[in-house]
């Protein structure tokens, strides 16, 4: 059983249901990590001692979401296994009196109720999200991409859930990028949000999105982060969306269709720490950043890193560690 109730809550100001389900599209081939991902799903690559996917499910659970649907593909059943119980392993750890590891092994199965759906072909993010309709129905839900997450002490999802419950529309998350980097991301054009929404955080109203524009053509430097909270009507929009970039059914196109039909689209501008494990560089940066901040590893790891990087030059090592903090996740997906 999950540690959260599956009963929908509502926002008192509007009476609208607050999303209590999350969808994690995780059917991709992860070609950037081959040959490792030939047998191991990218979502299960470890960040020290927890796979990326667990960090993402923990992010959802922290926001009160206790129902998670994994959109999977061939060869990815081990993702489900990770969130299952292991009585044999638990019994061995209990017999040894290893309470700390026993709790760690049990925790994945306690985070949320995990469901799965198979996407037989990878035909775009919109196509993947469309497979969630029978599970989600007409209720709002969150979409969390399977290769990025945020620092638990700097949460993003609760504000997004509140914003969607108030507006009833589409809610995105943005982060600022260097203007020279806009060609690597989906970039938004925005305007100030309604005054009654500003208590939620740094909220903007989205007026359009452009996929990977050149810096001179970019409407802003606000890039799309892999978190969405969507109304149930997105499924009808996906059905009406023609293949777009790469010949795939793009979620961005479906959201733009809703916006053109009057559905409000807002976003939270996120200023916290974002980890992007979608490419090898970002994955390595994530591992290093989390390692140097861990209470049980940080001091010893930083000392080793100091010696490894520049023969004990702490100034240089500090600059490198700070650079990892500033750029973690900046490698794109």
mmCIF file of C-alpha atoms in Angstrom:
data_model
loop_
_atom_site.group_PDB
_atom_site.id
_atom_site.type_symbol
_atom_site.label_atom_id
_atom_site.label_comp_id
_atom_site.label_asym_id
_atom_site.label_seq_id
_atom_site.Cartn_x
_atom_site.Cartn_y
_atom_site.Cartn_z
ATOM 1 C CA UNK A 1 0.000 0.000 0.000
ATOM 2 C CA UNK A 2 1.137 3.534 -0.643
ATOM 3 C CA UNK A 3 1.724 6.074 2.062
ATOM 4 C CA UNK A 4 -0.836 8.441 0.545
ATOM 5 C CA UNK A 5 -4.586 8.336 0.133
ATOM 6 C CA UNK A 6 -5.943 7.908 -3.379
ATOM 7 C CA UNK A 7 -9.038 9.980 -2.641
ATOM 8 C CA UNK A 8 -9.116 13.202 -4.662
ATOM 9 C CA UNK A 9 -8.782 16.401 -2.658
ATOM 10 C CA UNK A 10 -10.190 19.721 -3.745
ATOM 11 C CA UNK A 11 -9.096 23.321 -3.642
ATOM 12 C CA UNK A 12 -11.495 25.265 -1.470
ATOM 13 C CA UNK A 13 -11.362 28.365 -3.657
ATOM 14 C CA UNK A 14 -12.660 26.594 -6.768
ATOM 15 C CA UNK A 15 -14.088 23.238 -5.720
ATOM 16 C CA UNK A 16 -12.073 21.605 -8.516
ATOM 17 C CA UNK A 17 -10.438 18.239 -7.971
ATOM 18 C CA UNK A 18 -6.732 18.297 -7.281
ATOM 19 C CA UNK A 19 -4.694 15.776 -9.265
ATOM 20 C CA UNK A 20 -3.875 12.634 -7.277
ATOM 21 C CA UNK A 21 -2.469 10.478 -10.074
ATOM 22 C CA UNK A 22 0.812 10.715 -11.946
ATOM 23 C CA UNK A 23 1.948 9.291 -15.260
ATOM 24 C CA UNK A 24 5.612 8.577 -15.959
ATOM 25 C CA UNK A 25 6.391 7.896 -19.644
ATOM 26 C CA UNK A 26 9.306 5.450 -19.580
ATOM 27 C CA UNK A 27 9.186 3.428 -22.788
ATOM 28 C CA UNK A 28 12.113 5.011 -24.615
ATOM 29 C CA UNK A 29 15.158 3.127 -25.886
ATOM 30 C CA UNK A 30 17.708 5.394 -24.146
ATOM 31 C CA UNK A 31 20.160 5.135 -27.027
ATOM 32 C CA UNK A 32 22.493 7.727 -25.456
ATOM 33 C CA UNK A 33 23.371 5.209 -22.737
ATOM 34 C CA UNK A 34 23.914 2.131 -24.894
ATOM 35 C CA UNK A 35 25.140 -0.503 -24.361
ATOM 36 C CA UNK A 36 24.267 -0.193 -20.645
ATOM 37 C CA UNK A 37 20.570 0.314 -21.437
ATOM 38 C CA UNK A 38 20.377 -2.739 -23.682
ATOM 39 C CA UNK A 39 19.427 -4.751 -20.581
ATOM 40 C CA UNK A 40 18.939 -2.123 -17.832
ATOM 41 C CA UNK A 41 16.276 0.579 -18.259
ATOM 42 C CA UNK A 42 17.729 4.083 -18.143
ATOM 43 C CA UNK A 43 15.216 4.883 -15.421
ATOM 44 C CA UNK A 44 16.910 2.323 -13.159
ATOM 45 C CA UNK A 45 20.441 3.677 -13.531
ATOM 46 C CA UNK A 46 21.610 4.313 -9.967
ATOM 47 C CA UNK A 47 22.246 7.696 -8.461
ATOM 48 C CA UNK A 48 24.493 6.266 -5.758
ATOM 49 C CA UNK A 49 22.102 3.788 -4.136
ATOM 50 C CA UNK A 50 18.691 4.692 -5.551
ATOM 51 C CA UNK A 51 17.612 4.506 -9.184
ATOM 52 C CA UNK A 52 16.534 7.655 -10.997
ATOM 53 C CA UNK A 53 12.951 6.378 -11.153
ATOM 54 C CA UNK A 54 12.706 6.113 -7.378
ATOM 55 C CA UNK A 55 13.688 9.752 -6.980
ATOM 56 C CA UNK A 56 10.872 10.655 -9.390
ATOM 57 C CA UNK A 57 8.247 8.540 -7.614
ATOM 58 C CA UNK A 58 9.425 10.019 -4.300
ATOM 59 C CA UNK A 59 8.888 13.487 -5.776
ATOM 60 C CA UNK A 60 5.305 12.540 -6.648
ATOM 61 C CA UNK A 61 4.699 10.983 -3.228
ATOM 62 C CA UNK A 62 6.058 14.068 -1.484
ATOM 63 C CA UNK A 63 3.392 16.083 -3.320
ATOM 64 C CA UNK A 64 0.616 13.796 -2.081
ATOM 65 C CA UNK A 65 0.284 11.640 -5.198
ATOM 66 C CA UNK A 66 -0.213 7.991 -4.297
ATOM 67 C CA UNK A 67 -1.133 6.505 -7.685
ATOM 68 C CA UNK A 68 1.566 6.239 -10.366
ATOM 69 C CA UNK A 69 1.192 4.799 -13.862
ATOM 70 C CA UNK A 70 4.382 3.787 -15.666
ATOM 71 C CA UNK A 71 4.135 3.809 -19.456
ATOM 72 C CA UNK A 72 6.630 1.071 -20.268
ATOM 73 C CA UNK A 73 8.086 -0.694 -23.282
ATOM 74 C CA UNK A 74 9.727 -4.001 -24.087
ATOM 75 C CA UNK A 75 12.416 -5.142 -21.678
ATOM 76 C CA UNK A 76 11.397 -2.772 -18.895
ATOM 77 C CA UNK A 77 9.574 -5.050 -16.471
ATOM 78 C CA UNK A 78 12.398 -4.582 -13.953
ATOM 79 C CA UNK A 79 11.078 -1.071 -13.307
ATOM 80 C CA UNK A 80 7.957 -2.620 -11.796
ATOM 81 C CA UNK A 81 10.035 -5.167 -9.885
ATOM 82 C CA UNK A 82 11.885 -2.359 -8.135
ATOM 83 C CA UNK A 83 8.649 -1.213 -6.480
ATOM 84 C CA UNK A 84 7.601 -4.721 -5.464
ATOM 85 C CA UNK A 85 8.320 -6.413 -2.151
ATOM 86 C CA UNK A 86 11.279 -8.807 -1.718
ATOM 87 C CA UNK A 87 10.337 -11.007 1.250
ATOM 88 C CA UNK A 88 13.463 -13.160 0.887
ATOM 89 C CA UNK A 89 15.802 -10.169 0.957
ATOM 90 C CA UNK A 90 13.819 -8.508 3.729
ATOM 91 C CA UNK A 91 14.003 -11.664 5.844
ATOM 92 C CA UNK A 92 17.767 -11.871 5.348
ATOM 93 C CA UNK A 93 18.298 -8.251 6.371
ATOM 94 C CA UNK A 94 15.981 -8.620 9.363
ATOM 95 C CA UNK A 95 17.883 -11.716 10.506
ATOM 96 C CA UNK A 96 21.120 -9.741 10.318
ATOM 97 C CA UNK A 97 19.607 -6.903 12.312
ATOM 98 C CA UNK A 98 20.295 -4.465 9.466
ATOM 99 C CA UNK A 99 17.352 -2.160 10.133
ATOM 100 C CA UNK A 100 18.656 0.684 7.969
ATOM 101 C CA UNK A 101 18.952 -1.355 4.777
ATOM 102 C CA UNK A 102 15.719 -3.195 5.553
ATOM 103 C CA UNK A 103 13.868 0.121 5.645
ATOM 104 C CA UNK A 104 15.550 1.205 2.408
ATOM 105 C CA UNK A 105 14.514 -2.027 0.649
ATOM 106 C CA UNK A 106 10.910 -1.707 1.835
ATOM 107 C CA UNK A 107 10.557 1.985 1.012
ATOM 108 C CA UNK A 108 9.940 1.728 -2.774
ATOM 109 C CA UNK A 109 6.870 -0.454 -2.210
ATOM 110 C CA UNK A 110 5.514 2.049 0.324
ATOM 111 C CA UNK A 111 5.736 5.166 -1.838
ATOM 112 C CA UNK A 112 2.705 4.713 -4.086
ATOM 113 C CA UNK A 113 0.470 2.234 -5.824
ATOM 114 C CA UNK A 114 2.351 1.423 -9.044
ATOM 115 C CA UNK A 115 0.472 0.512 -12.224
ATOM 116 C CA UNK A 116 1.807 -0.140 -15.718
ATOM 117 C CA UNK A 117 0.711 0.171 -19.314
ATOM 118 C CA UNK A 118 2.681 -0.976 -22.353
ATOM 119 C CA UNK A 119 3.347 1.429 -25.237
ATOM 120 C CA UNK A 120 4.071 -0.933 -28.154
ATOM 121 C CA UNK A 121 5.685 1.752 -30.329
ATOM 122 C CA UNK A 122 7.437 4.956 -29.317
ATOM 123 C CA UNK A 123 5.590 7.532 -31.390
ATOM 124 C CA UNK A 124 6.090 10.638 -29.298
ATOM 125 C CA UNK A 125 5.379 11.950 -25.809
ATOM 126 C CA UNK A 126 1.788 12.774 -26.695
ATOM 127 C CA UNK A 127 1.282 9.239 -27.968
ATOM 128 C CA UNK A 128 2.676 7.844 -24.696
ATOM 129 C CA UNK A 129 0.511 10.057 -22.495
ATOM 130 C CA UNK A 130 -2.547 9.033 -24.513
ATOM 131 C CA UNK A 131 -2.170 5.488 -23.190
ATOM 132 C CA UNK A 132 -3.014 6.756 -19.699
ATOM 133 C CA UNK A 133 -6.610 7.642 -20.531
ATOM 134 C CA UNK A 134 -8.220 4.437 -19.278
ATOM 135 C CA UNK A 135 -6.355 4.790 -15.981
ATOM 136 C CA UNK A 136 -6.814 8.523 -15.445
ATOM 137 C CA UNK A 137 -10.272 9.083 -16.914
ATOM 138 C CA UNK A 138 -11.446 12.687 -17.070
ATOM 139 C CA UNK A 139 -9.590 13.838 -13.947
ATOM 140 C CA UNK A 140 -6.507 16.085 -13.883
ATOM 141 C CA UNK A 141 -3.183 14.310 -13.541
ATOM 142 C CA UNK A 142 0.537 14.978 -13.415
ATOM 143 C CA UNK A 143 3.096 13.880 -15.999
ATOM 144 C CA UNK A 144 6.669 13.437 -14.777
ATOM 145 C CA UNK A 145 9.325 12.685 -17.369
ATOM 146 C CA UNK A 146 11.494 9.762 -16.365
ATOM 147 C CA UNK A 147 14.933 11.350 -16.583
ATOM 148 C CA UNK A 148 14.770 14.447 -14.407
ATOM 149 C CA UNK A 149 13.799 15.328 -10.862
ATOM 150 C CA UNK A 150 14.127 18.189 -8.413
ATOM 151 C CA UNK A 151 15.731 18.535 -5.019
ATOM 152 C CA UNK A 152 13.299 17.318 -2.320
ATOM 153 C CA UNK A 153 13.940 20.374 -0.149
ATOM 154 C CA UNK A 154 13.016 22.620 -3.112
ATOM 155 C CA UNK A 155 9.733 21.042 -4.310
ATOM 156 C CA UNK A 156 7.984 22.047 -7.509
ATOM 157 C CA UNK A 157 4.998 19.744 -7.928
ATOM 158 C CA UNK A 158 2.805 20.971 -5.009
ATOM 159 C CA UNK A 159 2.629 24.476 -6.473
ATOM 160 C CA UNK A 160 1.840 23.062 -9.915
ATOM 161 C CA UNK A 161 -0.997 20.925 -8.506
ATOM 162 C CA UNK A 162 -2.455 23.926 -6.678
ATOM 163 C CA UNK A 163 -2.215 26.111 -9.781
ATOM 164 C CA UNK A 164 -3.989 23.529 -11.939
ATOM 165 C CA UNK A 165 -6.752 23.061 -9.381
ATOM 166 C CA UNK A 166 -7.391 26.802 -9.390
ATOM 167 C CA UNK A 167 -7.318 27.330 -13.149
ATOM 168 C CA UNK A 168 -8.589 23.993 -14.461
ATOM 169 C CA UNK A 169 -6.198 24.239 -17.381
ATOM 170 C CA UNK A 170 -2.723 23.137 -18.406
ATOM 171 C CA UNK A 171 0.159 23.824 -16.024
ATOM 172 C CA UNK A 172 3.817 23.632 -17.047
ATOM 173 C CA UNK A 173 7.142 24.289 -15.357
ATOM 174 C CA UNK A 174 9.930 26.436 -16.763
ATOM 175 C CA UNK A 175 13.535 27.069 -15.854
ATOM 176 C CA UNK A 176 15.854 29.773 -17.132
ATOM 177 C CA UNK A 177 18.605 28.881 -19.586
ATOM 178 C CA UNK A 178 21.431 30.898 -21.038
ATOM 179 C CA UNK A 179 20.071 32.641 -24.152
ATOM 180 C CA UNK A 180 22.705 30.865 -26.268
ATOM 181 C CA UNK A 181 21.203 27.506 -25.195
ATOM 182 C CA UNK A 182 17.615 28.058 -26.368
ATOM 183 C CA UNK A 183 18.206 25.899 -29.458
ATOM 184 C CA UNK A 184 18.352 22.837 -27.182
ATOM 185 C CA UNK A 185 14.960 23.262 -25.499
ATOM 186 C CA UNK A 186 11.302 24.017 -25.963
ATOM 187 C CA UNK A 187 11.037 27.766 -25.251
ATOM 188 C CA UNK A 188 7.906 29.633 -24.128
ATOM 189 C CA UNK A 189 6.493 33.053 -24.786
ATOM 190 C CA UNK A 190 4.754 34.372 -21.683
ATOM 191 C CA UNK A 191 2.913 37.277 -20.115
ATOM 192 C CA UNK A 192 2.171 38.176 -16.476
ATOM 193 C CA UNK A 193 -0.312 35.892 -14.759
ATOM 194 C CA UNK A 194 -3.531 37.003 -13.133
ATOM 195 C CA UNK A 195 -2.962 38.765 -9.814
ATOM 196 C CA UNK A 196 -4.969 36.201 -7.858
ATOM 197 C CA UNK A 197 -2.473 33.475 -8.792
ATOM 198 C CA UNK A 198 0.726 35.157 -7.679
ATOM 199 C CA UNK A 199 0.483 33.840 -4.120
ATOM 200 C CA UNK A 200 1.289 30.363 -5.482
ATOM 201 C CA UNK A 201 4.752 31.366 -6.655
ATOM 202 C CA UNK A 202 6.368 32.825 -9.746
ATOM 203 C CA UNK A 203 3.474 32.184 -12.126
ATOM 204 C CA UNK A 204 3.265 33.246 -15.776
ATOM 205 C CA UNK A 205 0.589 32.827 -18.415
ATOM 206 C CA UNK A 206 1.812 30.976 -21.498
ATOM 207 C CA UNK A 207 1.016 32.528 -24.864
ATOM 208 C CA UNK A 208 2.940 30.086 -27.044
ATOM 209 C CA UNK A 209 5.821 27.639 -27.281
ATOM 210 C CA UNK A 210 8.574 27.187 -29.844
ATOM 211 C CA UNK A 211 10.613 24.003 -30.162
ATOM 212 C CA UNK A 212 14.399 24.571 -30.079
ATOM 213 C CA UNK A 213 14.572 28.090 -31.561
ATOM 214 C CA UNK A 214 17.822 29.781 -32.463
ATOM 215 C CA UNK A 215 18.784 32.422 -29.869
ATOM 216 C CA UNK A 216 17.832 35.297 -32.154
ATOM 217 C CA UNK A 217 14.358 33.784 -32.672
ATOM 218 C CA UNK A 218 13.635 32.748 -29.088
ATOM 219 C CA UNK A 219 10.713 34.593 -27.446
ATOM 220 C CA UNK A 220 12.324 34.214 -23.994
ATOM 221 C CA UNK A 221 14.915 32.163 -22.151
ATOM 222 C CA UNK A 222 12.288 30.091 -20.302
ATOM 223 C CA UNK A 223 12.721 26.412 -21.134
ATOM 224 C CA UNK A 224 10.220 23.648 -20.518
ATOM 225 C CA UNK A 225 11.025 21.394 -17.562
ATOM 226 C CA UNK A 226 9.752 17.803 -17.641
ATOM 227 C CA UNK A 227 6.733 18.334 -15.377
ATOM 228 C CA UNK A 228 3.139 18.889 -16.487
ATOM 229 C CA UNK A 229 -0.240 18.923 -14.767
ATOM 230 C CA UNK A 230 -2.970 18.351 -17.330
ATOM 231 C CA UNK A 231 -6.754 18.328 -17.426
ATOM 232 C CA UNK A 232 -8.508 15.147 -18.561
ATOM 233 C CA UNK A 233 -9.524 16.799 -21.821
ATOM 234 C CA UNK A 234 -5.914 16.493 -23.021
ATOM 235 C CA UNK A 235 -6.748 12.987 -24.248
ATOM 236 C CA UNK A 236 -9.270 14.268 -26.774
ATOM 237 C CA UNK A 237 -6.720 16.855 -27.906
ATOM 238 C CA UNK A 238 -4.101 14.115 -28.375
ATOM 239 C CA UNK A 239 -6.519 12.150 -30.568
ATOM 240 C CA UNK A 240 -6.972 15.260 -32.713
ATOM 241 C CA UNK A 241 -3.253 16.004 -32.951
ATOM 242 C CA UNK A 242 -1.467 15.127 -36.168
ATOM 243 C CA UNK A 243 2.134 13.879 -36.153
ATOM 244 C CA UNK A 244 4.515 16.791 -35.841
ATOM 245 C CA UNK A 245 8.251 17.091 -35.205
ATOM 246 C CA UNK A 246 10.038 13.855 -36.080
ATOM 247 C CA UNK A 247 6.804 12.374 -37.372
ATOM 248 C CA UNK A 248 5.662 11.868 -33.768
ATOM 249 C CA UNK A 249 2.565 12.913 -31.838
ATOM 250 C CA UNK A 250 3.867 15.694 -29.650
ATOM 251 C CA UNK A 251 2.364 16.610 -26.292
ATOM 252 C CA UNK A 252 3.337 20.217 -26.952
ATOM 253 C CA UNK A 253 1.100 20.259 -30.047
ATOM 254 C CA UNK A 254 -1.842 18.828 -28.097
ATOM 255 C CA UNK A 255 -1.417 21.442 -25.368
ATOM 256 C CA UNK A 256 -1.189 24.181 -27.977
ATOM 257 C CA UNK A 257 -4.429 22.903 -29.502
ATOM 258 C CA UNK A 258 -6.156 23.252 -26.132
ATOM 259 C CA UNK A 259 -4.710 26.731 -25.677
ATOM 260 C CA UNK A 260 -6.033 27.786 -29.078
ATOM 261 C CA UNK A 261 -9.481 26.605 -27.970
ATOM 262 C CA UNK A 262 -9.439 28.762 -24.861
ATOM 263 C CA UNK A 263 -8.025 26.423 -22.228
ATOM 264 C CA UNK A 264 -5.758 28.465 -19.927
ATOM 265 C CA UNK A 265 -2.081 27.517 -19.912
ATOM 266 C CA UNK A 266 0.076 28.681 -17.006
ATOM 267 C CA UNK A 267 3.523 27.828 -15.725
ATOM 268 C CA UNK A 268 5.610 27.979 -12.586
ATOM 269 C CA UNK A 269 9.096 29.407 -13.105
ATOM 270 C CA UNK A 270 11.261 27.064 -11.049
ATOM 271 C CA UNK A 271 14.326 28.532 -9.314
ATOM 272 C CA UNK A 272 15.348 25.429 -7.396
ATOM 273 C CA UNK A 273 17.783 22.624 -8.175
ATOM 274 C CA UNK A 274 16.932 20.462 -11.171
ATOM 275 C CA UNK A 275 18.718 17.214 -11.930
ATOM 276 C CA UNK A 276 18.671 15.994 -15.536
ATOM 277 C CA UNK A 277 19.882 12.439 -16.097
ATOM 278 C CA UNK A 278 18.799 12.226 -19.728
ATOM 279 C CA UNK A 279 22.335 12.363 -21.123
ATOM 280 C CA UNK A 280 25.620 10.958 -19.764
ATOM 281 C CA UNK A 281 27.049 14.346 -18.794
ATOM 282 C CA UNK A 282 23.942 15.392 -16.876
ATOM 283 C CA UNK A 283 23.763 11.970 -15.242
ATOM 284 C CA UNK A 284 27.364 12.227 -14.035
ATOM 285 C CA UNK A 285 26.793 15.763 -12.773
ATOM 286 C CA UNK A 286 23.744 14.555 -10.843
ATOM 287 C CA UNK A 287 25.657 11.716 -9.201
ATOM 288 C CA UNK A 288 28.509 14.017 -8.154
ATOM 289 C CA UNK A 289 26.244 16.770 -6.882
ATOM 290 C CA UNK A 290 24.130 14.448 -4.759
ATOM 291 C CA UNK A 291 27.221 12.609 -3.504
ATOM 292 C CA UNK A 292 28.947 15.773 -2.256
ATOM 293 C CA UNK A 293 25.763 16.786 -0.415
ATOM 294 C CA UNK A 294 25.086 13.439 1.273
ATOM 295 C CA UNK A 295 25.704 13.422 5.016
ATOM 296 C CA UNK A 296 27.089 9.885 4.958
ATOM 297 C CA UNK A 297 29.343 10.370 1.908
ATOM 298 C CA UNK A 298 29.886 14.063 1.343
ATOM 299 C CA UNK A 299 32.906 14.828 3.504
ATOM 300 C CA UNK A 300 34.932 11.796 2.423
ATOM 301 C CA UNK A 301 33.909 12.130 -1.227
ATOM 302 C CA UNK A 302 34.810 15.836 -1.344
ATOM 303 C CA UNK A 303 38.201 15.061 0.147
ATOM 304 C CA UNK A 304 38.828 12.384 -2.466
ATOM 305 C CA UNK A 305 37.584 14.664 -5.246
ATOM 306 C CA UNK A 306 39.930 17.417 -4.117
ATOM 307 C CA UNK A 307 42.918 15.145 -4.443
ATOM 308 C CA UNK A 308 41.768 13.600 -7.689
ATOM 309 C CA UNK A 309 41.037 16.836 -9.510
ATOM 310 C CA UNK A 310 44.081 18.907 -8.772
ATOM 311 C CA UNK A 311 46.428 17.240 -6.341
ATOM 312 C CA UNK A 312 44.821 18.826 -3.321
ATOM 313 C CA UNK A 313 44.110 22.295 -4.736
ATOM 314 C CA UNK A 314 40.891 22.983 -2.813
ATOM 315 C CA UNK A 315 40.217 26.232 -4.660
ATOM 316 C CA UNK A 316 40.076 24.495 -8.019
ATOM 317 C CA UNK A 317 37.989 21.630 -6.650
ATOM 318 C CA UNK A 318 35.515 24.031 -5.036
ATOM 319 C CA UNK A 319 35.122 25.796 -8.379
ATOM 320 C CA UNK A 320 34.446 22.474 -10.095
ATOM 321 C CA UNK A 321 31.894 21.406 -7.479
ATOM 322 C CA UNK A 322 30.143 24.766 -7.735
ATOM 323 C CA UNK A 323 30.131 24.362 -11.502
ATOM 324 C CA UNK A 324 28.409 21.008 -11.122
ATOM 325 C CA UNK A 325 25.770 22.629 -8.927
ATOM 326 C CA UNK A 326 25.186 25.351 -11.508
ATOM 327 C CA UNK A 327 25.068 23.058 -14.540
ATOM 328 C CA UNK A 328 23.549 19.812 -13.242
ATOM 329 C CA UNK A 329 20.809 18.873 -15.650
ATOM 330 C CA UNK A 330 21.885 21.367 -18.252
ATOM 331 C CA UNK A 331 22.709 18.715 -20.810
ATOM 332 C CA UNK A 332 19.175 18.288 -22.089
ATOM 333 C CA UNK A 333 17.126 15.150 -22.659
#
